[in-house]
mmCIF file of C-alpha atoms in Angstrom:
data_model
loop_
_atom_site.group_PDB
_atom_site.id
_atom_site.type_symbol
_atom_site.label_atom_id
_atom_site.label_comp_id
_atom_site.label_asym_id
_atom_site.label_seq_id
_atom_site.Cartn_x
_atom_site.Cartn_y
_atom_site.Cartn_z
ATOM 1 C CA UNK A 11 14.699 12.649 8.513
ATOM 2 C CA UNK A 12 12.484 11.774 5.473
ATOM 3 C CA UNK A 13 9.066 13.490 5.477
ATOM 4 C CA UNK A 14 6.352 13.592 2.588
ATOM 5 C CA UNK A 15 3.594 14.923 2.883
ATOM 6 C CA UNK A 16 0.069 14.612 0.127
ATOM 7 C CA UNK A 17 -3.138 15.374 0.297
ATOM 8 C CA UNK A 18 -5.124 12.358 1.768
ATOM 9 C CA UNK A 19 -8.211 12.144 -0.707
ATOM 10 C CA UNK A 20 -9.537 14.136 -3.408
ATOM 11 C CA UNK A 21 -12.709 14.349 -5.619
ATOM 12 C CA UNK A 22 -13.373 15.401 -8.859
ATOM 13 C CA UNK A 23 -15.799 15.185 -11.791
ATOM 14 C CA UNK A 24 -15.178 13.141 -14.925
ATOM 15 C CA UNK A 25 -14.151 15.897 -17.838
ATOM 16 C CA UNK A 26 -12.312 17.955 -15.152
ATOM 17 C CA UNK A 27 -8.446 18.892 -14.274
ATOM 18 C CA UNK A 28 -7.626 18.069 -11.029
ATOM 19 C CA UNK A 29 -3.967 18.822 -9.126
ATOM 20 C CA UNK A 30 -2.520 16.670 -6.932
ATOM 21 C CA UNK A 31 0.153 18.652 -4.809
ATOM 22 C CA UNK A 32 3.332 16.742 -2.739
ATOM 23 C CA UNK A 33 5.934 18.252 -0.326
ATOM 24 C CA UNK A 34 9.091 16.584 0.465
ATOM 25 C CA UNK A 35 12.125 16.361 3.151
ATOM 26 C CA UNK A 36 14.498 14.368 2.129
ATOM 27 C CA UNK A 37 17.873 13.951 3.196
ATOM 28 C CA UNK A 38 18.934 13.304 -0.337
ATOM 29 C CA UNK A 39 17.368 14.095 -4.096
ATOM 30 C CA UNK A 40 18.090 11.944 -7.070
ATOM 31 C CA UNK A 41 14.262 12.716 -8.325
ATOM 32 C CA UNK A 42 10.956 12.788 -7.911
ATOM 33 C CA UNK A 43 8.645 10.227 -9.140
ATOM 34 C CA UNK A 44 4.593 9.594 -9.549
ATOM 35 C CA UNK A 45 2.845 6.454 -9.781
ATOM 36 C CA UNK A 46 -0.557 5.085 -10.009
ATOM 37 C CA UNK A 47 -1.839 2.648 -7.587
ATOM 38 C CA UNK A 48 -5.614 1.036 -8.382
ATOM 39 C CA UNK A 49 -7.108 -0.648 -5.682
ATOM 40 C CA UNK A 50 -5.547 -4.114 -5.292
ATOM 41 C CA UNK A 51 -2.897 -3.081 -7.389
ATOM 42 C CA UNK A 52 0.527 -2.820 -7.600
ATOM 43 C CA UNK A 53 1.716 1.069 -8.218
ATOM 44 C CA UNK A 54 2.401 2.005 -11.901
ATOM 45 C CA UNK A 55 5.037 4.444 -13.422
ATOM 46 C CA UNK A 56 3.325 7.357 -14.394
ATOM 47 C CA UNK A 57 6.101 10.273 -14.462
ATOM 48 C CA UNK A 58 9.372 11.282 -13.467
ATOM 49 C CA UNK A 59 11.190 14.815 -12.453
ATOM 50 C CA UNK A 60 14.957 15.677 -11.698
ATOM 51 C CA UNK A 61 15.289 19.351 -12.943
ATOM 52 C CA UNK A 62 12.368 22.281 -12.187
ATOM 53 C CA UNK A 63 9.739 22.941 -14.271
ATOM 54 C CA UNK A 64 7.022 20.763 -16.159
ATOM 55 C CA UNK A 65 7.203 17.241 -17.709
ATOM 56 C CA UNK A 66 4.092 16.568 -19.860
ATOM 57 C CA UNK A 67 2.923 13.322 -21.041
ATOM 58 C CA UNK A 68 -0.513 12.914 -22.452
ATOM 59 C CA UNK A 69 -3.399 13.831 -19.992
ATOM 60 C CA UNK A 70 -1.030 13.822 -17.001
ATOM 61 C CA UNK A 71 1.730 16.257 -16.299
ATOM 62 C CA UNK A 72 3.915 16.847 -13.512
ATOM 63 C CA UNK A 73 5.904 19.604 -11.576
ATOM 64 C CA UNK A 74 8.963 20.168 -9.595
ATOM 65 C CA UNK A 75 10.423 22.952 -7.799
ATOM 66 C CA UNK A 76 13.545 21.596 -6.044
ATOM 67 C CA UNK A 77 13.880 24.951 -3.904
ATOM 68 C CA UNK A 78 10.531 24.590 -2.661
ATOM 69 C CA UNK A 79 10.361 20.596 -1.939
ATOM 70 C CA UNK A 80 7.514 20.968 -3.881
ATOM 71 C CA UNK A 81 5.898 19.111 -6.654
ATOM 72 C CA UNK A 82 2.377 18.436 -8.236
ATOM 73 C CA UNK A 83 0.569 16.041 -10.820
ATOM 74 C CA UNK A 84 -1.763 17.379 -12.779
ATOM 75 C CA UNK A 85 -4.204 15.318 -14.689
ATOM 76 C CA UNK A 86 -6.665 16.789 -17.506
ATOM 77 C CA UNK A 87 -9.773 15.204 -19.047
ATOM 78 C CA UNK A 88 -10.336 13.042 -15.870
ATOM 79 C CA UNK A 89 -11.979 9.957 -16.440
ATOM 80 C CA UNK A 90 -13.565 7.114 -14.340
ATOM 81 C CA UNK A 91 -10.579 4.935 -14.598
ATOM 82 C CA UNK A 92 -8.300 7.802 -13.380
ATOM 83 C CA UNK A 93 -10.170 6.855 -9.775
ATOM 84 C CA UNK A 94 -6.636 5.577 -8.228
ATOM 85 C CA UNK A 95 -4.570 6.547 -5.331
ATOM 86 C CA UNK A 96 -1.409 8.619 -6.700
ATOM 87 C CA UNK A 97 1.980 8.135 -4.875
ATOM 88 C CA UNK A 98 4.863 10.478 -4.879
ATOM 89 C CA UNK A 99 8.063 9.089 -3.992
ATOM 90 C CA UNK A 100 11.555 10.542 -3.866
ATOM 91 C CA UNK A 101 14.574 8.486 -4.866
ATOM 92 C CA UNK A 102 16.919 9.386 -2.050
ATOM 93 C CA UNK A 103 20.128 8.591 -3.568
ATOM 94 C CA UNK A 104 21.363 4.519 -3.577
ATOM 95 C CA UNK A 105 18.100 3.687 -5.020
ATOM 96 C CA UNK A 106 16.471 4.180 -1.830
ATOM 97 C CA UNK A 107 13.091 5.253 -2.376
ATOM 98 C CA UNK A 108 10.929 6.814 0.155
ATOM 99 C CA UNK A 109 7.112 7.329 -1.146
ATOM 100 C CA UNK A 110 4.584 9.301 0.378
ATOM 101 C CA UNK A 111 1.112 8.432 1.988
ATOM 102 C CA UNK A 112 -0.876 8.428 -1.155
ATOM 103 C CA UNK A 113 -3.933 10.574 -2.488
ATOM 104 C CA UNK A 114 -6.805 8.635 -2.987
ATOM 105 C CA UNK A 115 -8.686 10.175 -6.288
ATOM 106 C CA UNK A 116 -12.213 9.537 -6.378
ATOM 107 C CA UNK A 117 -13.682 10.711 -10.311
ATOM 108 C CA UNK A 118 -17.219 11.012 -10.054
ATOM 109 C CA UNK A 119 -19.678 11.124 -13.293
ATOM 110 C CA UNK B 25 10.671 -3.465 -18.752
ATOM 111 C CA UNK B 26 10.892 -6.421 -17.051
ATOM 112 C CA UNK B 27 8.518 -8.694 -16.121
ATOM 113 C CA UNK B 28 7.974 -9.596 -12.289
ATOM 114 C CA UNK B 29 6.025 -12.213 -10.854
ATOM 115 C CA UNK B 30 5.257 -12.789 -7.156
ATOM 116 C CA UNK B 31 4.238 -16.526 -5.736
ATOM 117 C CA UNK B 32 1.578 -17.053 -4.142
ATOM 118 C CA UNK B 33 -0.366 -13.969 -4.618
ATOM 119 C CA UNK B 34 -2.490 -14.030 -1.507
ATOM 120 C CA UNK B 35 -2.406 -16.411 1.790
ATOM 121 C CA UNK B 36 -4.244 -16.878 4.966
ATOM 122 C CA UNK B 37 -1.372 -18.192 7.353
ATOM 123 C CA UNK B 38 -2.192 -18.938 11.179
ATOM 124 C CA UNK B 39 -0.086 -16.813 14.143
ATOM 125 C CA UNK B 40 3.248 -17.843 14.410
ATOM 126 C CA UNK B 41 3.825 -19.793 11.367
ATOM 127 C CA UNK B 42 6.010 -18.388 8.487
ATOM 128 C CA UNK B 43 5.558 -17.765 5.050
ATOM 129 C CA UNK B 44 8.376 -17.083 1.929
ATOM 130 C CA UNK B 45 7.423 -15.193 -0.884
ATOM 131 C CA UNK B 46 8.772 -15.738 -4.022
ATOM 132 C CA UNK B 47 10.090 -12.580 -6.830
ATOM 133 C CA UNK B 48 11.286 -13.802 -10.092
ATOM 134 C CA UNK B 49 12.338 -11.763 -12.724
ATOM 135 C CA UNK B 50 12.513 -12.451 -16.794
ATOM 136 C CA UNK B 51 15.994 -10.328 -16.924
ATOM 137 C CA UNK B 52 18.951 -10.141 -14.732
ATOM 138 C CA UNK B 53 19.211 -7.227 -12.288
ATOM 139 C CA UNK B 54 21.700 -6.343 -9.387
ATOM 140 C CA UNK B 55 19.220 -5.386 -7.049
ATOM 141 C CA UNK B 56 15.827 -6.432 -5.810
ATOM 142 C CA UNK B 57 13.945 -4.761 -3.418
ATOM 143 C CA UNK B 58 11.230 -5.619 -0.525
ATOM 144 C CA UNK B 59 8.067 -3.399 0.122
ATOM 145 C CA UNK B 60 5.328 -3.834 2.679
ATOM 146 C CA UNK B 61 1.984 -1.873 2.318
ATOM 147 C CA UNK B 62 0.335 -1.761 5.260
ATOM 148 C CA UNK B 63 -3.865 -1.867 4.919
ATOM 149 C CA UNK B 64 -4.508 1.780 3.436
ATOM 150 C CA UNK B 65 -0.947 2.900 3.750
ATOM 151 C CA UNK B 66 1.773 3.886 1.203
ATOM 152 C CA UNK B 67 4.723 2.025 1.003
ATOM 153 C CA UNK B 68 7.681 1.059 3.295
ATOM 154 C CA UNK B 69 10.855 -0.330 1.790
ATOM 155 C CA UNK B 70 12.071 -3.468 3.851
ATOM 156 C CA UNK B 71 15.427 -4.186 2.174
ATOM 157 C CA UNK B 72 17.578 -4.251 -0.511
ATOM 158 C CA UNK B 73 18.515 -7.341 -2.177
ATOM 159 C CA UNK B 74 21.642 -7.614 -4.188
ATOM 160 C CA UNK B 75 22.999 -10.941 -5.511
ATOM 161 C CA UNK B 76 25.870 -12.751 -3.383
ATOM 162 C CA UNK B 77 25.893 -10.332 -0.013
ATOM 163 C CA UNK B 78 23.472 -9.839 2.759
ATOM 164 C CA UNK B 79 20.337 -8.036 2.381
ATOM 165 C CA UNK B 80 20.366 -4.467 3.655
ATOM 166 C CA UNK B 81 17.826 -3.721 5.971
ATOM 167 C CA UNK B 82 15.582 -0.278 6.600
ATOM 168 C CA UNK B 83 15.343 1.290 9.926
ATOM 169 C CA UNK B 84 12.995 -1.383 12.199
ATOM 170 C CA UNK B 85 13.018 -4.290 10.123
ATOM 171 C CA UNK B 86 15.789 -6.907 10.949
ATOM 172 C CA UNK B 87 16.955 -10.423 9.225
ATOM 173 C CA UNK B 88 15.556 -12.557 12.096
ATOM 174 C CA UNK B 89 12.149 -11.318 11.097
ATOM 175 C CA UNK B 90 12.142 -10.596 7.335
ATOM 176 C CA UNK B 91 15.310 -13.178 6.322
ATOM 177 C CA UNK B 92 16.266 -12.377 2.691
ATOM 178 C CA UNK B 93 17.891 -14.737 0.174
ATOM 179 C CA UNK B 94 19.098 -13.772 -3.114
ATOM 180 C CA UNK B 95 20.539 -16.654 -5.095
ATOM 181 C CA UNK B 96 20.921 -15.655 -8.695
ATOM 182 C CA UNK B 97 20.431 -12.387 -10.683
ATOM 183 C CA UNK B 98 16.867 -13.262 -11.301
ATOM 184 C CA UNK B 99 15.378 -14.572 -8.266
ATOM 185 C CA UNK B 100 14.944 -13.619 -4.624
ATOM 186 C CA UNK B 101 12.418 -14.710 -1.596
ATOM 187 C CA UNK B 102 11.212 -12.789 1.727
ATOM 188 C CA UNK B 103 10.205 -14.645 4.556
ATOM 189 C CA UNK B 104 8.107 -13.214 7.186
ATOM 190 C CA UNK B 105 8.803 -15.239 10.364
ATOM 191 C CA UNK B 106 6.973 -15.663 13.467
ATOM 192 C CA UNK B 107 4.056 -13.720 12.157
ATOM 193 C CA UNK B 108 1.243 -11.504 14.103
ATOM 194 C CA UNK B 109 -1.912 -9.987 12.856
ATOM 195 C CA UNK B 110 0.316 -6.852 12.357
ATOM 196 C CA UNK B 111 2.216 -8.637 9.340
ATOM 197 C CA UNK B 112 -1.192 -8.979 7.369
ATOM 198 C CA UNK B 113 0.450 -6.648 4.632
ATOM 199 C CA UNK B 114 0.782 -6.472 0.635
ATOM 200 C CA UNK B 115 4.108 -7.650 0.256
ATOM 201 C CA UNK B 116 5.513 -6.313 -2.839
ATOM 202 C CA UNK B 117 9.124 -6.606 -4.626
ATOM 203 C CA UNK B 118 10.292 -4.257 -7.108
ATOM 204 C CA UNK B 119 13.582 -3.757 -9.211
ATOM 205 C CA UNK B 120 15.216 -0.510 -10.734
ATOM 206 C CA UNK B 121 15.122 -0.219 -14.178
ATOM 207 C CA UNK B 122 15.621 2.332 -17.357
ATOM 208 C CA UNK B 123 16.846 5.774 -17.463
ATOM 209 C CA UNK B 124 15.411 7.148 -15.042
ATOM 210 C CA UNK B 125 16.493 4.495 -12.542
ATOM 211 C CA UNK B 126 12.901 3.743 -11.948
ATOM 212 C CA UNK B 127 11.306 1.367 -9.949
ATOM 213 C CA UNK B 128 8.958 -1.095 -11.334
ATOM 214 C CA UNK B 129 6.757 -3.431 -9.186
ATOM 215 C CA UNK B 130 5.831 -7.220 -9.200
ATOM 216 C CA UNK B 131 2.172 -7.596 -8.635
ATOM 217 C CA UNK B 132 1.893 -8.344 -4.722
ATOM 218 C CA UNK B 133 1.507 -10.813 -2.085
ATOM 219 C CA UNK B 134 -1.539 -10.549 -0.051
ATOM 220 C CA UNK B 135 -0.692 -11.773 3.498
ATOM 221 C CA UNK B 136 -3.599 -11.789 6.239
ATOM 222 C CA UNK B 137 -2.520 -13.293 9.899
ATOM 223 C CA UNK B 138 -5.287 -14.917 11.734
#
């Protein structure tokens, strides 16, 4: 089956680094992917991992491990617009993405 | 990347009734895909689209409920048929795009069932 698996909500203060951790079960991997969702919103592109390791862009980076199912976004310098819910999603081969439930980032002054 | 747009972009629609949604795209692209968001939930592919066959459907939606057309390279619509309070959804259809293969979004359709 297809399981992922994020924290629900998170807080953090404006200036800060905050980590925003996914796990995944997929029957297939083609990538992981992060987007950014504000409320009413449709979900943005943020970042994109195949291989292990670290893929920095700007004030956001993210992580894989593919042995682990494991994979993080990390964002630095947090700022008030940053408040957003962050979706991981897995493409599962075929273009078949499955996304996760969301974290729901709340940046507070 | 291309540019999506979703018609209309919210609607109130009585029990019962249906409603199409309309995805049209600036660019041509082999498939089109169908999301639902559920109120506070992430998001649940409905089907794939691609241009002159049927629409492939995910694991508990079905065609009699969510029919799919796909005319051209640019356009598609989802209807939601017979609907319930439990279709009040975002609505959302995306396409695959760049290298990465990654999907991009058109902005929504708000549905609320009375």
């Amino acid at each position: 089956g297809q399981n992922i698996d994020q924290p629900t909500e998170m807080t953090a203060t404006e200036g800060a680094i905050v980590q925003i951790n996914c796990t995944y079960q997929t029957s297939g991997f083609n990538g992981l992917f992060w987007y950014q969702q504000h409320a009413g919103e449709a979900p943005t592109f943020l970042s994109y991992n195949v291989l292990d390791g670290l893929e920095e862009k700007g004030r956001f980076s993210s992580f894989l491990s593919r042995s682990k199912g494991y994979s993080y976004l990390l964002l630095k310098e947090l700022q008030m617009k940053d408040s957003a819910s962050y979706l991981c999603a897995v493409d599962n081969y075929g273009q078949n993405f499955v996304f996760g439930p969301g974290t729901r980032l709340s940046v507070l002054p | 990347s291309a540019v999506i747009s979703q018609k209309p972009s919210r609607d109130i629609c009585q029990r019962g009734t249906s409603l199409t949604i309309q995805c049209q795209v600036d660019s041509q692209v082999t498939m089109m895909f169908w999301y639902r968001q559920q109120p506070g939930q992430s998001l649940t592919l409905i089907a794939t689209a691609n241009q002159g066959s049927e629409a492939t459907y995910e694991s508990g939606f079905v065609i009699d409920k969510f029919p799919i057309s796909r005319p051209n390279l640019t356009f598609s619509t989802l209807t939601v048929s017979n609907m319930s309070p439990e279709d009040s959804s975002i609505y959302l259809c995306s396409l695959g795009q760049g290298s990465p293969d990654t999907q991009y979004f058109g902005p929504g359709t708000r549905l609320t069932v009375l």
